[in-house]
Tab-separated table of N, CA, C and O in Angstrom:
chain	number	residue	atom	x	y	z
O	299	ALA	N	15.160	-12.036	-43.750
O	299	ALA	CA	14.913	-12.641	-42.422
O	299	ALA	C	13.762	-13.563	-42.493
O	299	ALA	O	12.764	-13.323	-43.178
O	300	ALA	N	13.849	-14.646	-41.718
O	300	ALA	CA	12.786	-15.586	-41.676
O	300	ALA	C	11.542	-15.039	-40.957
O	300	ALA	O	11.702	-14.347	-39.967
O	301	VAL	N	10.388	-15.393	-41.459
O	301	VAL	CA	9.164	-14.951	-40.793
O	301	VAL	C	8.780	-16.027	-39.807
O	301	VAL	O	8.697	-17.194	-40.154
O	302	LYS	N	8.643	-15.646	-38.540
O	302	LYS	CA	8.195	-16.590	-37.536
O	302	LYS	C	6.656	-16.545	-37.445
O	302	LYS	O	6.035	-15.536	-37.788
O	303	LYS	N	6.096	-17.631	-36.966
O	303	LYS	CA	4.633	-17.733	-36.893
O	303	LYS	C	4.211	-17.804	-35.442
O	303	LYS	O	4.916	-18.323	-34.602
O	304	VAL	N	3.015	-17.357	-35.220
O	304	VAL	CA	2.416	-17.463	-33.867
O	304	VAL	C	1.902	-18.854	-33.600
O	304	VAL	O	1.233	-19.451	-34.441
O	305	LEU	N	2.313	-19.419	-32.470
O	305	LEU	CA	1.809	-20.750	-32.060
O	305	LEU	C	0.799	-20.466	-30.947
O	305	LEU	O	1.049	-19.654	-30.073
O	306	GLU	N	-0.283	-21.243	-30.954
O	306	GLU	CA	-1.373	-21.105	-29.942
O	306	GLU	C	-1.241	-22.189	-28.925
O	306	GLU	O	-1.015	-23.381	-29.246
O	307	LEU	N	-1.434	-21.840	-27.641
O	307	LEU	CA	-1.355	-22.769	-26.547
O	307	LEU	C	-2.620	-23.666	-26.563
O	307	LEU	O	-3.715	-23.119	-26.717
O	308	VAL	N	-2.490	-24.942	-26.372
O	308	VAL	CA	-3.605	-25.887	-26.372
O	308	VAL	C	-3.657	-26.538	-24.934
O	308	VAL	O	-2.699	-27.112	-24.479
O	309	ASP	N	-4.806	-26.399	-24.321
O	309	ASP	CA	-5.066	-27.054	-23.053
O	309	ASP	C	-5.607	-28.476	-23.341
O	309	ASP	O	-6.612	-28.580	-24.064
O	310	ILE	N	-5.015	-29.456	-22.745
O	310	ILE	CA	-5.505	-30.780	-22.926
O	310	ILE	C	-6.662	-31.003	-21.976
O	310	ILE	O	-6.591	-30.571	-20.781
O	311	PRO	N	-7.734	-31.671	-22.393
O	311	PRO	CA	-8.884	-31.930	-21.490
O	311	PRO	C	-8.435	-32.684	-20.220
O	311	PRO	O	-7.589	-33.571	-20.268
O	312	ASP	N	-9.001	-32.257	-19.098
O	312	ASP	CA	-8.668	-32.882	-17.803
O	312	ASP	C	-8.728	-34.371	-17.784
O	312	ASP	O	-7.846	-35.064	-17.226
O	313	GLU	N	-9.737	-34.940	-18.426
O	313	GLU	CA	-9.904	-36.423	-18.412
O	313	GLU	C	-8.709	-37.104	-19.114
O	313	GLU	O	-8.260	-38.179	-18.697
O	314	LEU	N	-8.113	-36.479	-20.145
O	314	LEU	CA	-6.981	-37.030	-20.796
O	314	LEU	C	-5.731	-36.870	-19.957
O	314	LEU	O	-4.868	-37.709	-19.936
O	315	ILE	N	-5.619	-35.700	-19.286
O	315	ILE	CA	-4.488	-35.453	-18.401
O	315	ILE	C	-4.447	-36.520	-17.335
O	315	ILE	O	-3.387	-37.120	-17.054
O	316	ILE	N	-5.592	-36.781	-16.718
O	316	ILE	CA	-5.641	-37.762	-15.619
O	316	ILE	C	-5.420	-39.157	-16.136
O	316	ILE	O	-4.618	-39.925	-15.577
O	317	LYS	N	-6.078	-39.540	-17.231
O	317	LYS	CA	-5.961	-40.873	-17.827
O	317	LYS	C	-4.475	-41.240	-18.211
O	317	LYS	O	-4.050	-42.341	-17.930
O	318	HIS	N	-3.771	-40.244	-18.756
O	318	HIS	CA	-2.428	-40.554	-19.221
O	318	HIS	C	-1.322	-40.026	-18.311
O	318	HIS	O	-0.143	-40.121	-18.630
O	319	GLY	N	-1.677	-39.381	-17.224
O	319	GLY	CA	-0.716	-38.862	-16.283
O	319	GLY	C	0.191	-37.796	-16.923
O	319	GLY	O	1.359	-37.726	-16.682
O	320	ALA	N	-0.446	-36.926	-17.716
O	320	ALA	CA	0.308	-35.906	-18.517
O	320	ALA	C	0.488	-34.656	-17.630
O	320	ALA	O	-0.215	-33.668	-17.804
O	321	TYR	N	1.496	-34.720	-16.729
O	321	TYR	CA	1.749	-33.603	-15.824
O	321	TYR	C	3.182	-33.103	-15.986
O	321	TYR	O	4.080	-33.898	-16.299
O	322	CYS	N	3.386	-31.877	-15.707
O	322	CYS	CA	4.723	-31.295	-15.648
O	322	CYS	C	5.334	-31.679	-14.269
O	322	CYS	O	4.709	-32.226	-13.425
O	323	LEU	N	6.598	-31.323	-14.108
O	323	LEU	CA	7.335	-31.676	-12.876
O	323	LEU	C	6.664	-31.091	-11.621
O	323	LEU	O	6.674	-31.786	-10.595
O	324	ASP	N	6.013	-29.950	-11.743
O	324	ASP	CA	5.379	-29.374	-10.554
O	324	ASP	C	3.929	-29.866	-10.348
O	324	ASP	O	3.254	-29.411	-9.470
O	325	GLY	N	3.453	-30.760	-11.218
O	325	GLY	CA	2.105	-31.270	-11.110
O	325	GLY	C	1.082	-30.459	-11.941
O	325	GLY	O	-0.091	-30.875	-11.977
O	326	SER	N	1.496	-29.402	-12.593
O	326	SER	CA	0.594	-28.675	-13.466
O	326	SER	C	0.320	-29.513	-14.724
O	326	SER	O	1.069	-30.342	-15.109
O	327	PRO	N	-0.871	-29.254	-15.343
O	327	PRO	CA	-1.210	-30.065	-16.524
O	327	PRO	C	-0.311	-29.764	-17.712
O	327	PRO	O	0.115	-28.637	-17.903
O	328	TYR	N	0.002	-30.864	-18.456
O	328	TYR	CA	0.835	-30.698	-19.666
O	328	TYR	C	-0.016	-29.955	-20.704
O	328	TYR	O	-1.238	-30.127	-20.769
O	329	LYS	N	0.632	-29.109	-21.443
O	329	LYS	CA	-0.004	-28.357	-22.562
O	329	LYS	C	0.967	-28.358	-23.697
O	329	LYS	O	2.116	-28.792	-23.568
O	330	TYR	N	0.505	-27.903	-24.847
O	330	TYR	CA	1.404	-27.787	-26.007
O	330	TYR	C	1.012	-26.619	-26.828
O	330	TYR	O	-0.089	-26.066	-26.726
O	331	TYR	N	1.879	-26.253	-27.786
O	331	TYR	CA	1.655	-25.174	-28.718
O	331	TYR	C	1.450	-25.777	-30.092
O	331	TYR	O	2.097	-26.802	-30.440
O	332	ILE	N	0.576	-25.142	-30.881
O	332	ILE	CA	0.329	-25.653	-32.246
O	332	ILE	C	0.384	-24.458	-33.220
O	332	ILE	O	-0.095	-23.339	-32.861
O	333	GLN	N	0.886	-24.727	-34.378
O	333	GLN	CA	0.817	-23.775	-35.497
O	333	GLN	C	0.014	-24.418	-36.617
O	333	GLN	O	0.410	-25.476	-37.111
O	334	ARG	N	-1.111	-23.878	-36.890
O	334	ARG	CA	-1.952	-24.423	-37.957
O	334	ARG	C	-1.345	-24.129	-39.354
O	334	ARG	O	-0.731	-23.104	-39.544
O	335	ALA	N	-1.530	-25.037	-40.252
O	335	ALA	CA	-1.052	-24.799	-41.616
O	335	ALA	C	-1.824	-23.628	-42.272
O	335	ALA	O	-2.985	-23.451	-41.917
O	336	THR	N	-1.194	-22.883	-43.095
O	336	THR	CA	-1.815	-21.762	-43.713
O	336	THR	C	-2.462	-22.107	-45.067
O	336	THR	O	-3.343	-21.381	-45.557
O	337	GLU	N	-1.988	-23.180	-45.687
O	337	GLU	CA	-2.514	-23.615	-46.983
O	337	GLU	C	-3.515	-24.739	-46.759
O	337	GLU	O	-3.234	-25.703	-46.085
O	338	PRO	N	-4.630	-24.626	-47.420
O	338	PRO	CA	-5.728	-25.648	-47.203
O	338	PRO	C	-5.278	-27.092	-47.458
O	338	PRO	O	-5.657	-28.027	-46.756
O	339	LYS	N	-4.410	-27.332	-48.421
O	339	LYS	CA	-3.951	-28.683	-48.754
O	339	LYS	C	-3.162	-29.294	-47.638
O	339	LYS	O	-2.929	-30.512	-47.612
O	340	TYR	N	-2.686	-28.467	-46.669
O	340	TYR	CA	-1.868	-28.987	-45.574
O	340	TYR	C	-2.601	-28.935	-44.227
O	340	TYR	O	-2.015	-29.149	-43.177
O	341	GLN	N	-3.905	-28.647	-44.218
O	341	GLN	CA	-4.636	-28.498	-42.986
O	341	GLN	C	-4.630	-29.711	-42.084
O	341	GLN	O	-4.762	-29.572	-40.870
O	342	SER	N	-4.426	-30.897	-42.595
O	342	SER	CA	-4.353	-32.109	-41.727
O	342	SER	C	-2.906	-32.539	-41.445
O	342	SER	O	-2.723	-33.584	-40.835
O	343	ASP	N	-1.931	-31.703	-41.827
O	343	ASP	CA	-0.547	-32.049	-41.577
O	343	ASP	C	-0.043	-31.274	-40.352
O	343	ASP	O	-0.459	-30.171	-40.079
O	344	TYR	N	0.866	-31.851	-39.605
O	344	TYR	CA	1.398	-31.242	-38.421
O	344	TYR	C	2.908	-31.420	-38.342
O	344	TYR	O	3.449	-32.457	-38.780
O	345	VAL	N	3.536	-30.471	-37.736
O	345	VAL	CA	4.959	-30.599	-37.348
O	345	VAL	C	4.932	-30.491	-35.825
O	345	VAL	O	4.392	-29.512	-35.267
O	346	ILE	N	5.465	-31.514	-35.150
O	346	ILE	CA	5.491	-31.489	-33.713
O	346	ILE	C	6.863	-31.044	-33.273
O	346	ILE	O	7.879	-31.594	-33.698
O	347	TYR	N	6.920	-29.999	-32.467
O	347	TYR	CA	8.173	-29.423	-31.990
O	347	TYR	C	8.265	-29.641	-30.450
O	347	TYR	O	7.440	-29.151	-29.729
O	348	PHE	N	9.275	-30.369	-30.059
O	348	PHE	CA	9.521	-30.552	-28.625
O	348	PHE	C	10.676	-29.685	-28.217
O	348	PHE	O	11.772	-29.867	-28.667
O	349	GLN	N	10.431	-28.713	-27.294
O	349	GLN	CA	11.481	-27.872	-26.819
O	349	GLN	C	12.435	-28.674	-25.976
O	349	GLN	O	12.038	-29.411	-25.131
O	350	GLY	N	13.731	-28.503	-26.243
O	350	GLY	CA	14.720	-29.232	-25.481
O	350	GLY	C	14.907	-28.626	-24.132
O	350	GLY	O	14.423	-27.490	-23.806
O	351	GLY	N	15.627	-29.301	-23.219
O	351	GLY	CA	15.968	-28.783	-21.928
O	351	GLY	C	15.068	-29.230	-20.809
O	351	GLY	O	15.229	-28.763	-19.663
O	352	GLY	N	14.179	-30.126	-21.029
O	352	GLY	CA	13.213	-30.538	-19.995
O	352	GLY	C	13.737	-31.687	-19.113
O	352	GLY	O	13.112	-32.012	-18.101
O	353	TRP	N	14.811	-32.276	-19.497
O	353	TRP	CA	15.317	-33.467	-18.732
O	353	TRP	C	16.065	-33.010	-17.509
O	353	TRP	O	16.823	-32.059	-17.531
O	354	CYS	N	15.887	-33.718	-16.399
O	354	CYS	CA	16.668	-33.428	-15.193
O	354	CYS	C	17.259	-34.784	-14.716
O	354	CYS	O	16.706	-35.828	-14.977
O	355	PHE	N	18.385	-34.677	-13.983
O	355	PHE	CA	19.144	-35.890	-13.635
O	355	PHE	C	19.101	-36.283	-12.187
O	355	PHE	O	19.365	-37.382	-11.786
O	356	THR	N	18.821	-35.334	-11.278
O	356	THR	CA	18.726	-35.588	-9.882
O	356	THR	C	17.424	-34.994	-9.336
O	356	THR	O	16.800	-34.135	-9.950
O	357	ALA	N	17.053	-35.417	-8.100
O	357	ALA	CA	15.867	-34.860	-7.479
O	357	ALA	C	16.003	-33.382	-7.259
O	357	ALA	O	15.024	-32.628	-7.484
O	358	GLU	N	17.184	-32.963	-6.893
O	358	GLU	CA	17.431	-31.501	-6.688
O	358	GLU	C	17.315	-30.726	-8.009
O	358	GLU	O	16.688	-29.687	-8.056
O	359	ASP	N	17.890	-31.315	-9.064
O	359	ASP	CA	17.793	-30.645	-10.356
O	359	ASP	C	16.323	-30.566	-10.870
O	359	ASP	O	15.879	-29.531	-11.334
O	360	CYS	N	15.555	-31.646	-10.604
O	360	CYS	CA	14.152	-31.663	-11.017
O	360	CYS	C	13.338	-30.649	-10.198
O	360	CYS	O	12.477	-29.967	-10.733
O	361	GLN	N	13.666	-30.505	-8.929
O	361	GLN	CA	12.952	-29.559	-8.057
O	361	GLN	C	13.233	-28.107	-8.599
O	361	GLN	O	12.311	-27.303	-8.707
O	362	LYS	N	14.491	-27.844	-8.903
O	362	LYS	CA	14.820	-26.483	-9.420
O	362	LYS	C	14.110	-26.243	-10.743
O	362	LYS	O	13.560	-25.162	-10.966
O	363	ARG	N	14.125	-27.231	-11.606
O	363	ARG	CA	13.515	-27.090	-12.939
O	363	ARG	C	11.992	-26.932	-12.839
O	363	ARG	O	11.407	-26.258	-13.660
O	364	SER	N	11.384	-27.501	-11.805
O	364	SER	CA	9.916	-27.351	-11.638
O	364	SER	C	9.493	-25.927	-11.364
O	364	SER	O	8.304	-25.632	-11.482
O	365	LEU	N	10.420	-25.041	-11.010
O	365	LEU	CA	10.112	-23.682	-10.776
O	365	LEU	C	10.266	-22.797	-12.014
O	365	LEU	O	10.089	-21.603	-11.958
O	366	THR	N	10.581	-23.452	-13.130
O	366	THR	CA	10.762	-22.739	-14.398
O	366	THR	C	9.702	-23.168	-15.409
O	366	THR	O	8.972	-24.140	-15.203
O	367	ASN	N	9.697	-22.497	-16.553
O	367	ASN	CA	8.786	-22.895	-17.636
O	367	ASN	C	9.130	-24.241	-18.255
O	367	ASN	O	8.302	-24.831	-18.975
O	368	LEU	N	10.287	-24.803	-17.966
O	368	LEU	CA	10.665	-26.108	-18.437
O	368	LEU	C	10.055	-27.221	-17.525
O	368	LEU	O	10.032	-28.410	-17.939
O	369	GLY	N	9.564	-26.859	-16.388
O	369	GLY	CA	8.998	-27.849	-15.477
O	369	GLY	C	7.656	-27.502	-14.985
O	369	GLY	O	7.063	-28.192	-14.123
O	370	SER	N	7.016	-26.454	-15.535
O	370	SER	CA	5.715	-26.058	-15.145
O	370	SER	C	4.998	-25.373	-16.325
O	370	SER	O	5.627	-24.628	-17.048
O	371	SER	N	3.702	-25.592	-16.418
O	371	SER	CA	2.914	-24.934	-17.472
O	371	SER	C	2.132	-23.754	-16.889
O	371	SER	O	1.386	-23.061	-17.613
O	372	LEU	N	2.284	-23.461	-15.617
O	372	LEU	CA	1.511	-22.419	-14.926
O	372	LEU	C	1.683	-21.031	-15.545
O	372	LEU	O	0.719	-20.215	-15.571
O	373	ASN	N	2.852	-20.719	-16.033
O	373	ASN	CA	3.084	-19.372	-16.544
O	373	ASN	C	3.322	-19.314	-18.052
O	373	ASN	O	3.869	-18.327	-18.515
O	374	TRP	N	2.876	-20.319	-18.750
O	374	TRP	CA	3.035	-20.301	-20.226
O	374	TRP	C	2.153	-19.286	-20.776
O	374	TRP	O	0.979	-19.087	-20.426
O	375	ASP	N	2.653	-18.573	-21.801
O	375	ASP	CA	1.891	-17.584	-22.541
O	375	ASP	C	0.858	-18.274	-23.446
O	375	ASP	O	1.095	-19.374	-23.909
O	376	SER	N	-0.244	-17.592	-23.676
O	376	SER	CA	-1.279	-18.162	-24.576
O	376	SER	C	-0.772	-18.238	-26.032
O	376	SER	O	-1.334	-19.056	-26.818
O	377	GLN	N	0.223	-17.446	-26.371
O	377	GLN	CA	0.811	-17.499	-27.732
O	377	GLN	C	2.287	-17.308	-27.574
O	377	GLN	O	2.771	-16.603	-26.692
O	378	ILE	N	3.035	-17.966	-28.486
O	378	ILE	CA	4.477	-17.737	-28.600
O	378	ILE	C	4.845	-17.622	-30.056
O	378	ILE	O	4.080	-18.070	-30.913
O	379	MET	N	5.969	-17.057	-30.363
O	379	MET	CA	6.469	-17.025	-31.706
O	379	MET	C	7.209	-18.326	-32.001
O	379	MET	O	8.050	-18.757	-31.224
O	380	GLY	N	6.849	-19.012	-33.083
O	380	GLY	CA	7.408	-20.295	-33.453
O	380	GLY	C	8.849	-20.171	-33.873
O	380	GLY	O	9.273	-19.159	-34.481
O	381	PRO	N	9.666	-21.176	-33.603
O	381	PRO	CA	11.053	-21.214	-34.065
O	381	PRO	C	11.124	-21.325	-35.595
O	381	PRO	O	10.086	-21.653	-36.228
O	382	VAL	N	12.296	-21.108	-36.138
O	382	VAL	CA	12.476	-21.178	-37.592
O	382	VAL	C	12.021	-22.495	-38.175
O	382	VAL	O	11.548	-22.585	-39.245
O	383	LEU	N	12.146	-23.567	-37.373
O	383	LEU	CA	11.630	-24.880	-37.807
O	383	LEU	C	10.209	-24.793	-38.309
O	383	LEU	O	9.840	-25.546	-39.231
O	384	LEU	N	9.423	-23.909	-37.743
O	384	LEU	CA	8.016	-23.810	-38.117
O	384	LEU	C	7.739	-22.653	-39.069
O	384	LEU	O	6.628	-22.272	-39.274
O	385	SER	N	8.794	-22.092	-39.669
O	385	SER	CA	8.626	-20.976	-40.533
O	385	SER	C	7.828	-21.313	-41.765
O	385	SER	O	7.940	-22.422	-42.331
O	386	ALA	N	6.988	-20.414	-42.226
O	386	ALA	CA	6.196	-20.607	-43.472
O	386	ALA	C	6.988	-20.216	-44.712
O	386	ALA	O	6.506	-20.317	-45.790
O	387	ASP	N	8.212	-19.720	-44.496
O	387	ASP	CA	9.060	-19.265	-45.584
O	387	ASP	C	9.744	-20.500	-46.239
O	387	ASP	O	10.561	-21.176	-45.637
O	388	ALA	N	9.403	-20.784	-47.508
O	388	ALA	CA	9.931	-21.962	-48.184
O	388	ALA	C	11.469	-21.969	-48.321
O	388	ALA	O	12.088	-22.990	-48.412
O	389	LEU	N	12.039	-20.777	-48.340
O	389	LEU	CA	13.526	-20.690	-48.460
O	389	LEU	C	14.182	-21.091	-47.110
O	389	LEU	O	15.255	-21.640	-47.148
O	390	VAL	N	13.548	-20.741	-46.020
O	390	VAL	CA	14.098	-21.064	-44.710
O	390	VAL	C	13.759	-22.474	-44.293
O	390	VAL	O	14.499	-23.175	-43.670
O	391	ASN	N	12.576	-22.951	-44.674
O	391	ASN	CA	12.011	-24.206	-44.187
O	391	ASN	C	11.403	-24.967	-45.336
O	391	ASN	O	10.185	-25.117	-45.483
O	392	PRO	N	12.265	-25.485	-46.271
O	392	PRO	CA	11.746	-26.122	-47.475
O	392	PRO	C	10.887	-27.394	-47.263
O	392	PRO	O	10.040	-27.679	-48.026
O	393	THR	N	11.102	-28.085	-46.162
O	393	THR	CA	10.383	-29.288	-45.905
O	393	THR	C	9.009	-29.103	-45.342
O	393	THR	O	8.053	-29.741	-45.750
O	394	PHE	N	8.885	-28.160	-44.403
O	394	PHE	CA	7.628	-28.020	-43.673
O	394	PHE	C	7.079	-26.607	-43.795
O	394	PHE	O	6.359	-26.130	-42.898
O	395	HIS	N	7.297	-25.921	-44.850
O	395	HIS	CA	6.876	-24.486	-44.918
O	395	HIS	C	5.395	-24.280	-45.125
O	395	HIS	O	4.931	-23.136	-44.979
O	396	GLY	N	4.626	-25.288	-45.413
O	396	GLY	CA	3.173	-25.158	-45.660
O	396	GLY	C	2.426	-24.729	-44.455
O	396	GLY	O	1.376	-24.240	-44.385
């Protein structure tokens, strides 16, 4: 079985949120999760994972989505388990396993 890794929630500084308008549908600040490389030679490398499902097509759809974790960062956990894409197992994730 693939080993999943813990991803840590990153709060973006308020000044950057304001400057770039980085808000979720409900107006909460945008945040992201990061998994740091475990091997020193990869410490400056990153894999960016964008969770799907955030797009909405109508005002009603966007309003409904704003009440979920896809449209709000208010209830995001401080840590989540990373998807297999971020696995450190070279057999499962040969391209980005570092």
